[in-house]
Coordinates of C-alpha atoms and ligand atoms in Angstrom, one line a residue:
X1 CA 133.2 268.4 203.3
X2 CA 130.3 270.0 201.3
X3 CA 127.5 267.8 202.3
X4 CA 124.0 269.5 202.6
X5 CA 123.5 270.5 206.2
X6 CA 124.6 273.8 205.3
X7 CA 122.4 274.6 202.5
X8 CA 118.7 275.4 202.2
X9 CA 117.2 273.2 199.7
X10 CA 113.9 275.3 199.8
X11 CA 111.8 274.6 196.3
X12 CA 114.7 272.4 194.5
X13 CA 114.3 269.3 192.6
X14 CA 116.9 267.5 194.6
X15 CA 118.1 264.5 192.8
X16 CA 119.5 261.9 195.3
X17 CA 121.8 259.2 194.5
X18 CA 120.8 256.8 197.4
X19 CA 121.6 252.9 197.6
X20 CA 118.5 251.3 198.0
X21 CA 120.1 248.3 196.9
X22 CA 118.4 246.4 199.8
X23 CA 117.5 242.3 199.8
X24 CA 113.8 241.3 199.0
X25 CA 111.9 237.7 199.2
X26 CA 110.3 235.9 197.0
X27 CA 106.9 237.9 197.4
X28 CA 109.6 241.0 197.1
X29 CA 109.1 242.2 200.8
X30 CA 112.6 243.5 202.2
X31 CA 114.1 241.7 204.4
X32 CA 116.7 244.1 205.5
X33 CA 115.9 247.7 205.0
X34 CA 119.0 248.9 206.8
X35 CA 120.7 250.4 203.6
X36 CA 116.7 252.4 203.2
X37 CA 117.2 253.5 207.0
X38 CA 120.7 255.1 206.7
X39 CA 119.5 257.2 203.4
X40 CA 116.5 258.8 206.0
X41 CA 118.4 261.4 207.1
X42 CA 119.0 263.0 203.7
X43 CA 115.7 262.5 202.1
X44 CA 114.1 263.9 205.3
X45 CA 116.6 267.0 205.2
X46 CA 115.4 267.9 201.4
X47 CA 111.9 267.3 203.0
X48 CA 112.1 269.6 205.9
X49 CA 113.5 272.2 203.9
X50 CA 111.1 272.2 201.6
X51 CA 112.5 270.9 198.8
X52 CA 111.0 267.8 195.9
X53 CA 113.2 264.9 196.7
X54 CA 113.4 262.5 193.5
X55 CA 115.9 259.8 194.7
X56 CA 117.4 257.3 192.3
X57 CA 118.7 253.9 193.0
X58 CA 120.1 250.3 191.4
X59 CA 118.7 247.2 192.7
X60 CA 120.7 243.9 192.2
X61 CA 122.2 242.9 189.1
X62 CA 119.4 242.8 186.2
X63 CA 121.3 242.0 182.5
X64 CA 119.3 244.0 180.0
X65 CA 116.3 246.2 180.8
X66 CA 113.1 246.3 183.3
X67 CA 113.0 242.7 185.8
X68 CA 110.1 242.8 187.7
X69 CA 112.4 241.1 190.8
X70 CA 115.0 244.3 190.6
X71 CA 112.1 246.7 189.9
X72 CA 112.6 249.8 192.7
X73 CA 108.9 249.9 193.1
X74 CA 109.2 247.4 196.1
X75 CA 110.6 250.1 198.1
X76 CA 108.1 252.3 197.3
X77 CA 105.8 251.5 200.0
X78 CA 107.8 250.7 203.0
X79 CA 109.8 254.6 202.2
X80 CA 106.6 256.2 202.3
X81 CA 105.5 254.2 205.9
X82 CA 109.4 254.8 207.2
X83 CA 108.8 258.6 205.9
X84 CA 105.0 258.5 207.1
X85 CA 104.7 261.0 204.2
X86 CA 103.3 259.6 200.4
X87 CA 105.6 258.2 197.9
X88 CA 105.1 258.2 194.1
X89 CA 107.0 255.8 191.8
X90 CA 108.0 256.8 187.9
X91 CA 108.6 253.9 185.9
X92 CA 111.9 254.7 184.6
X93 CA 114.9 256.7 185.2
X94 CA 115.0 258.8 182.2
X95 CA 112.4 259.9 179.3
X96 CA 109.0 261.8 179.1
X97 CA 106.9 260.3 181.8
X98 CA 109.6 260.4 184.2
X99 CA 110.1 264.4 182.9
X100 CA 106.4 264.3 183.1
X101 CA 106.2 262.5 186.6
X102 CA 109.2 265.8 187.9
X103 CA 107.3 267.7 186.3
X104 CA 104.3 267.2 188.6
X105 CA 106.1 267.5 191.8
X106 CA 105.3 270.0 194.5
X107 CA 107.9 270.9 197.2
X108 CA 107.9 268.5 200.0
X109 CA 107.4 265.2 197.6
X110 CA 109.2 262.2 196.9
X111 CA 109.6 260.1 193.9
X112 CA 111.3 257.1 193.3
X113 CA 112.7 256.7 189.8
X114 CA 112.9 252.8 188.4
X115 CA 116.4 251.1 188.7
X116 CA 119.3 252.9 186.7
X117 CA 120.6 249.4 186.0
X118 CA 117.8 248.6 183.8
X119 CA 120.0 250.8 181.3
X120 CA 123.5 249.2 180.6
X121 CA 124.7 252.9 180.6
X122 CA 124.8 253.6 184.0
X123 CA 126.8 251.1 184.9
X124 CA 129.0 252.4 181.6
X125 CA 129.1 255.7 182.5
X126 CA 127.4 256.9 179.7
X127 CA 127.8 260.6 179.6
X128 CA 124.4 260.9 177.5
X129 CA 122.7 259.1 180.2
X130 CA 124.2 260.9 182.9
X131 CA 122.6 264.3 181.1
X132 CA 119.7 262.9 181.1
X133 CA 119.6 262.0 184.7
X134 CA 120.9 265.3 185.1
X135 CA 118.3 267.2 183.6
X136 CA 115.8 265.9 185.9
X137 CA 117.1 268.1 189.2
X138 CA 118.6 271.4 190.0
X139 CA 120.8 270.1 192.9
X140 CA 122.7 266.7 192.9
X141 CA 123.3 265.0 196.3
X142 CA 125.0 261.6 196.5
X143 CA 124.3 259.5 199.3
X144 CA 125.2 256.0 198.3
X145 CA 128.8 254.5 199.9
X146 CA 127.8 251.2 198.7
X147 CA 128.4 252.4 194.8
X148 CA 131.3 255.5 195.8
X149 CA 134.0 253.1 194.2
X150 CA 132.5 252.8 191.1
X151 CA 132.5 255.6 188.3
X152 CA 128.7 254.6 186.8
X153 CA 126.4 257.2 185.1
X154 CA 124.5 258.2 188.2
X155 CA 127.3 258.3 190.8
X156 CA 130.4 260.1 189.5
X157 CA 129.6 261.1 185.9
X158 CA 126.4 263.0 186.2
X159 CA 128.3 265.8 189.0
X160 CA 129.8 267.1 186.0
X161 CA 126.4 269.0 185.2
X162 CA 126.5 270.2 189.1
X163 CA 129.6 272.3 189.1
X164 CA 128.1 274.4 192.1
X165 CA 125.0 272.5 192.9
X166 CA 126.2 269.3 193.7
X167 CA 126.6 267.9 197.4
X168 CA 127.6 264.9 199.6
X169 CA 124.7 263.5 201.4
X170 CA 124.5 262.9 205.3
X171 CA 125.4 259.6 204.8
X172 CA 128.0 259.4 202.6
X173 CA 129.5 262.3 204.6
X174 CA 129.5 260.3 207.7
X175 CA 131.0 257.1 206.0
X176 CA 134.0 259.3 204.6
X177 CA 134.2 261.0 208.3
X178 CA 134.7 258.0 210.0
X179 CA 137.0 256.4 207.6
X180 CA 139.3 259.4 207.9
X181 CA 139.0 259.3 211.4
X182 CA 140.0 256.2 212.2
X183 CA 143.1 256.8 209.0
X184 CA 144.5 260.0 208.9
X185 CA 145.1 261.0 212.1
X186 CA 144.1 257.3 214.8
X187 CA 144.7 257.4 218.5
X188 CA 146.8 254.4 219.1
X189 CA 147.4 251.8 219.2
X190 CA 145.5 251.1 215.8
X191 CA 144.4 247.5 215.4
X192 CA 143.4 246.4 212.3
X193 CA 141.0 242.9 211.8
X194 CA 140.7 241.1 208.9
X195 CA 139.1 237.7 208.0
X196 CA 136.9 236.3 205.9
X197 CA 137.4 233.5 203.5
X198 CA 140.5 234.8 201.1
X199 CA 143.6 236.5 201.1
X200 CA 142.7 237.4 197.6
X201 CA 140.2 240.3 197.4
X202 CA 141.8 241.9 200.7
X203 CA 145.5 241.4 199.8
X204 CA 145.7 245.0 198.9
X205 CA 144.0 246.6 202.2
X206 CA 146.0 243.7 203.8
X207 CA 149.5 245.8 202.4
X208 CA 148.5 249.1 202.5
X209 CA 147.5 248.8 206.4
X210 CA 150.8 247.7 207.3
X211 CA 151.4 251.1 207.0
X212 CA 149.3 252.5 209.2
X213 CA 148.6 250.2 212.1
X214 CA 150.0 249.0 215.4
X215 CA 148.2 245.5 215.0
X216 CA 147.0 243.6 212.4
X217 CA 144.9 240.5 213.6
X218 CA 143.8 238.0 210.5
X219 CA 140.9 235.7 211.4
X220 CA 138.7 233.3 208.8
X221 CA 139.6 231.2 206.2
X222 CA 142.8 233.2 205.1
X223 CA 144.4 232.3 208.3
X224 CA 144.8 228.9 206.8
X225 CA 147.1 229.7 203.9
X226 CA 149.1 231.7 206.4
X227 CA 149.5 228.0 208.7
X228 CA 150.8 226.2 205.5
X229 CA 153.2 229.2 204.5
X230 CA 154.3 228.6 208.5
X231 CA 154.9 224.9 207.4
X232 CA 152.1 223.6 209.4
X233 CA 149.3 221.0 208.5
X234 CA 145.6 222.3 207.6
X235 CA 144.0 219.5 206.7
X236 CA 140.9 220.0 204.9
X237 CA 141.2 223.8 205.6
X238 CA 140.1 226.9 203.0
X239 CA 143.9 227.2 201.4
X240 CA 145.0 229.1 198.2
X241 CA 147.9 227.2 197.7
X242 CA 148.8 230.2 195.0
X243 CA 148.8 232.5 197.6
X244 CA 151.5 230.6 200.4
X245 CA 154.3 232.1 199.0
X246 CA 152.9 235.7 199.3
X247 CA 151.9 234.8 202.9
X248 CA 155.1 233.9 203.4
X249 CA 155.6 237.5 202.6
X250 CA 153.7 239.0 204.3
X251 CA 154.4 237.8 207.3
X252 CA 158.3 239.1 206.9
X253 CA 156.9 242.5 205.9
X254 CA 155.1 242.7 208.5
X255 CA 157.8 242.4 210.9
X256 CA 160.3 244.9 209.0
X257 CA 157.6 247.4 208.9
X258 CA 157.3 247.1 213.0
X259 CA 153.7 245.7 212.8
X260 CA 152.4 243.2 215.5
X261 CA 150.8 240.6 212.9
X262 CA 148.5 238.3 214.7
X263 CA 147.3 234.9 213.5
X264 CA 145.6 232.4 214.7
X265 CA 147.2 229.7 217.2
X266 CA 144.6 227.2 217.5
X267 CA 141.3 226.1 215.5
X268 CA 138.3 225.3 215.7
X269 CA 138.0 221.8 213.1
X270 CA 135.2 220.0 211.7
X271 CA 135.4 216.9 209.4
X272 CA 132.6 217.8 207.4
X273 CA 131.2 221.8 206.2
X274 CA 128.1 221.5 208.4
X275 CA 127.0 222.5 211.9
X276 CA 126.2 219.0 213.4
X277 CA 129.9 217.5 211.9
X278 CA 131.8 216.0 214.3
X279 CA 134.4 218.8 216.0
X280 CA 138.0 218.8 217.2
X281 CA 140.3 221.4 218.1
X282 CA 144.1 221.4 217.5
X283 CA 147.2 223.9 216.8
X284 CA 146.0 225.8 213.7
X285 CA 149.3 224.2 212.2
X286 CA 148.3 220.5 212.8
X287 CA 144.8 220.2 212.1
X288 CA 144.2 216.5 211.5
X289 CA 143.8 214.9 208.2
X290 CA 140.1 214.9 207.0
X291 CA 139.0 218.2 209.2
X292 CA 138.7 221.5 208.5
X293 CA 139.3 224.6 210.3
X294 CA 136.3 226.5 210.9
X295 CA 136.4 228.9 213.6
X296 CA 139.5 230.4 215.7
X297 CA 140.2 228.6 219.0
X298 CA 140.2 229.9 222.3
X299 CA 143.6 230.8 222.9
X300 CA 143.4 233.0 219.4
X301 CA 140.3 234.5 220.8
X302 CA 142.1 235.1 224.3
X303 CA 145.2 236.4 222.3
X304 CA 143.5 238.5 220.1
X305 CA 140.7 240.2 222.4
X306 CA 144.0 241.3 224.7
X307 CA 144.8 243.3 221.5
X308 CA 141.6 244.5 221.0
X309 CA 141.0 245.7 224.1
X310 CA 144.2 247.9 224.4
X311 CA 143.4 249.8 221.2
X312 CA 142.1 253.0 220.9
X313 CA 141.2 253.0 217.1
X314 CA 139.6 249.2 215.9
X315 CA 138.8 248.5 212.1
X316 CA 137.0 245.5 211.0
X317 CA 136.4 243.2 208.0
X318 CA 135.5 239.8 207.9
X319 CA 134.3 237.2 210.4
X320 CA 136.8 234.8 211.9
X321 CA 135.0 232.1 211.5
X322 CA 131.9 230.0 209.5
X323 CA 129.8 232.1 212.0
X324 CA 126.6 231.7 209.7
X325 CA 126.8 228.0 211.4
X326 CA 126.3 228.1 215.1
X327 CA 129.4 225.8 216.4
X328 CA 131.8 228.0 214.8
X329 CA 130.0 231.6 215.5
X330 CA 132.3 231.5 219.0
X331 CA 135.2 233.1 217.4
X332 CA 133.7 236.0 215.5
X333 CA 131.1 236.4 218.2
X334 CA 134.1 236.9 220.7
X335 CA 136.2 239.1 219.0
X336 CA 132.9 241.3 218.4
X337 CA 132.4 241.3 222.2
X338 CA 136.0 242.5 222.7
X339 CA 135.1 245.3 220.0
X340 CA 132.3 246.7 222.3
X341 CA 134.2 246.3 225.2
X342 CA 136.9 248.6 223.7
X343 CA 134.7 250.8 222.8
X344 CA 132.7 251.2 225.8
X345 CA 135.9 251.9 227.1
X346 CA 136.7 255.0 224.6
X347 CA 138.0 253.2 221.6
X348 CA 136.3 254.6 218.1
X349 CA 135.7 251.2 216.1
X350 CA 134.3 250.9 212.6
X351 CA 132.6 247.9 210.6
X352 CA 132.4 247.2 207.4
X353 CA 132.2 244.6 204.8
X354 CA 128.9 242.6 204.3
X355 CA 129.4 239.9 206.1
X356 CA 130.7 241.5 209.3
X357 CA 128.1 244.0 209.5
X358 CA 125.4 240.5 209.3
X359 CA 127.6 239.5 212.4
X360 CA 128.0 242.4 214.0
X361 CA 123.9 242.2 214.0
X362 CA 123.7 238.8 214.3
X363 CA 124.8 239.3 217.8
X364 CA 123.1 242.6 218.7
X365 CA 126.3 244.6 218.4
X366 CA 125.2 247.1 216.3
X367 CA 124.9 250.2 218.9
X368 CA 128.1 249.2 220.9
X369 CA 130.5 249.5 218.1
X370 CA 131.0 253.8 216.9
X371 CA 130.5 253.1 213.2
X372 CA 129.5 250.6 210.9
X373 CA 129.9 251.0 207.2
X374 CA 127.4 250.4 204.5
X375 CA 129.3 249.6 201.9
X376 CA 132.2 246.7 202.2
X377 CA 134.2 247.1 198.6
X378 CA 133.8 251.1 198.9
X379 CA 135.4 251.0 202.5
X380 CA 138.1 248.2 201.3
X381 CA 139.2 250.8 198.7
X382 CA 139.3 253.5 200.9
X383 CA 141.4 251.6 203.5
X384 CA 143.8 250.3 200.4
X385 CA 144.3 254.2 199.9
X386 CA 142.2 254.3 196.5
X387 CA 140.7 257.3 195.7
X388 CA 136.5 257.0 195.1
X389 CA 135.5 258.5 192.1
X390 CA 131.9 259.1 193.8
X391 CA 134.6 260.9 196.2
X392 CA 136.8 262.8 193.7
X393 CA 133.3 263.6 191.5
X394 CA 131.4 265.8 194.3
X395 CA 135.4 267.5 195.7
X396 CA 136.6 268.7 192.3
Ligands
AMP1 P1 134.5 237.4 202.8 O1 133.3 237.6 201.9 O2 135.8 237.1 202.1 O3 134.6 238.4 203.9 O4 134.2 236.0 203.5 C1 133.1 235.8 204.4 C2 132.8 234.3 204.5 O5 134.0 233.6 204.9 C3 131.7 234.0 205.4 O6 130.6 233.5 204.7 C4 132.3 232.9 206.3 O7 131.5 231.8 206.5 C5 133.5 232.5 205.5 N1 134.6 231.9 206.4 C6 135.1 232.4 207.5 N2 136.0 231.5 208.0 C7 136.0 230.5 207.2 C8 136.8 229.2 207.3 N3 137.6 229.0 208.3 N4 136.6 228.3 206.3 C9 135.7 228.6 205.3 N5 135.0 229.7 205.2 C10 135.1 230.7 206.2

């Protein structure tokens, strides 16, 4: 993989694609820097070498041109303490005083250019955008999983002006490492676990693993739909009625492909979406009119951790539960112990998706599992066998 460990960077403007896409309050302090953290290694690479770094980012979803709430200037000061080295800020991507603010760089800075998405074009792909972008470095280096599945200005287009100058960053290099670990070649058995609240949105990863795994456990609120297709009860339960037929499926695919599909045999109900509701537990198909599943039960959890804990290669997406609410955390919370358990015992595990990385440090997990992704719809697109065009861009 041509990432930049190799390569001296010595005196280049090094312009780095990193997602600094990170959440900020309402005084815009971060509250999560983690995505700021995992880009480090690359800036501090171009930095040791002796290279300018200028790193370019988006931030959130801003509809047409500068929002002071999306501006990337809020990052500015905590990179510079995380760095201990000074920051500078341009404010904009593209134009004279951004030329002007390159320009003025010695080796060993860092600038940070305003958010790309304040121009509609990166997010089109706009080749005369990209140029622009382009002009602004001698080397490209991408570094942002979080955006490798999307084909915007900044993260596939502009490598086009890098035919021989343009690199994978640490980061990203890692991400596409472990992924490939853990799909091209596993140690098995290869467990696979998916929740979450939908079958849609992970309906294709949900197919193409059946390919490649031993075991595929589904958790969450999907495991509902999969209880009615089984002609059980739900209650109140998440269901997408549209989507019982294609469980249904599913279920019989699994079994002609040989896979070991694992759903839930008890839950966890509540009569009411909120922590203090009064709770029940029951068969997952006979959850009691006026309840709602919320959490796997404890025979699941038993079921599924024996799994777990015989795999040598462990994906996961998805909590198994509301865990954000503390009475049904148990399941998720579980099934991420049984995750470091395997791993401590030699498994290689990997965690992505948003919402199972906030679990996975909800409950201190994070240095017990072997990898956790940064970006949740780049990973589900890799696992559904997609090719990333941030990918494809920096390879060809
Ligand atoms: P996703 O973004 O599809 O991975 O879904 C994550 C969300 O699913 C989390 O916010 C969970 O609270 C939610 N979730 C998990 N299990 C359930 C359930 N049984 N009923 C409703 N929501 C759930």
């Amino acid at each position: 993989m041509k990432n930049i460990s190799n390569i001296s960077l010595s005196g280049k403007r090094v312009l780095i694609r990193v997602d600094f896409n990170v959440p900020l309050d309402e005084y815009f302090k971060i509250t999560d820097d983690s995505r700021i953290q995992a880009a480090l290694p690359t800036i501090k690479k171009v930095l040791a070498d002796g290279g300018k770094a200028i790193i370019m980012s988006h931030l959130g979803r801003p509809k047409n041109g500068f929002e002071e709430r999306f501006s990337l200037k809020h990052t500015v000061k905590h990179l510079s303490d995380l760095l201990a080295t000074p920051v500078s800020f341009s404010s904009d991507c593209v134009g004279e005083n951004t030329i002007a603010d390159v320009e003025n760089m010695e080796n060993g800075d860092v600038l940070v250019l305003e958010n790309l998405r304040f121009y509609k074009e990166e997010k089109s792909g706009d080749i005369g955008f990209a140029k622009q972008l382009a002009n602004l470095g001698d080397v490209y280096v991408n570094d942002a999983f979080g955006t490798a599945h999307r084909a915007h200005a900044s993260t596939a287009i502009i490598a086009d002006y890098f035919p021989d100058n343009k690199y994978f960053g640490l980061l990203l290099s890692n991400e596409i490492s472990s992924l490939e670990k853990a799909l091209d070649n596993p140690e098995r058995p290869f467990t696979a676990i998916i929740g979450g609240a939908k079958i849609t949105g992970k309906i294709d990863v949900i197919t193409s693993l059946f390919d490649k795994v031993d075991n595929l456990i589904i958790g969450g609120g999907m495991a509902y739909t999969f209880a009615k297709a089984m002609g059980g009860s739900i209650g109140n339960s998440l269901v997408e009625d549209e989507k019982v037929a294609l469980a249904k499926t599913l279920i019989t695919d699994a079994k002609e492909k040989g896979v070991q599909l694992l759903l839930p045999s008890d839950s966890v109900n509540a009569d009411d979406f909120n922590n203090d509701a009064d709770i029940q537990s029951s068969a997952i198909t006979n959850v009691q009119n006026g309840f709602m599943g919320l959490d796997i039960g404890s025979e699941s959890i038993a079921h599924f951790s024996n799994a777990i804990l015989d795999s040598k290669t462990i994906i996961w997406n998805g909590p198994m539960g509301v865990f954000e609410m503390k009475n049904f955390a148990n399941g998720t919370k579980k099934i991420g112990e049984a995750i470091c358990e395997a791993t401590k015992n030699g498994a290689f595990s990997l965690v992505g998706g948003g919402d199972s990385v906030a679990a996975v440090k909800q409950f201190g997990f994070a240095d017990k599992v072997s990898y956790i992704s940064t970006g949740g719809g780049a990973m589900l697109e890799y696992l559904e066998g997609k090719e990333l065009p941030a990918v494809v861009a920096i390879q060809d």
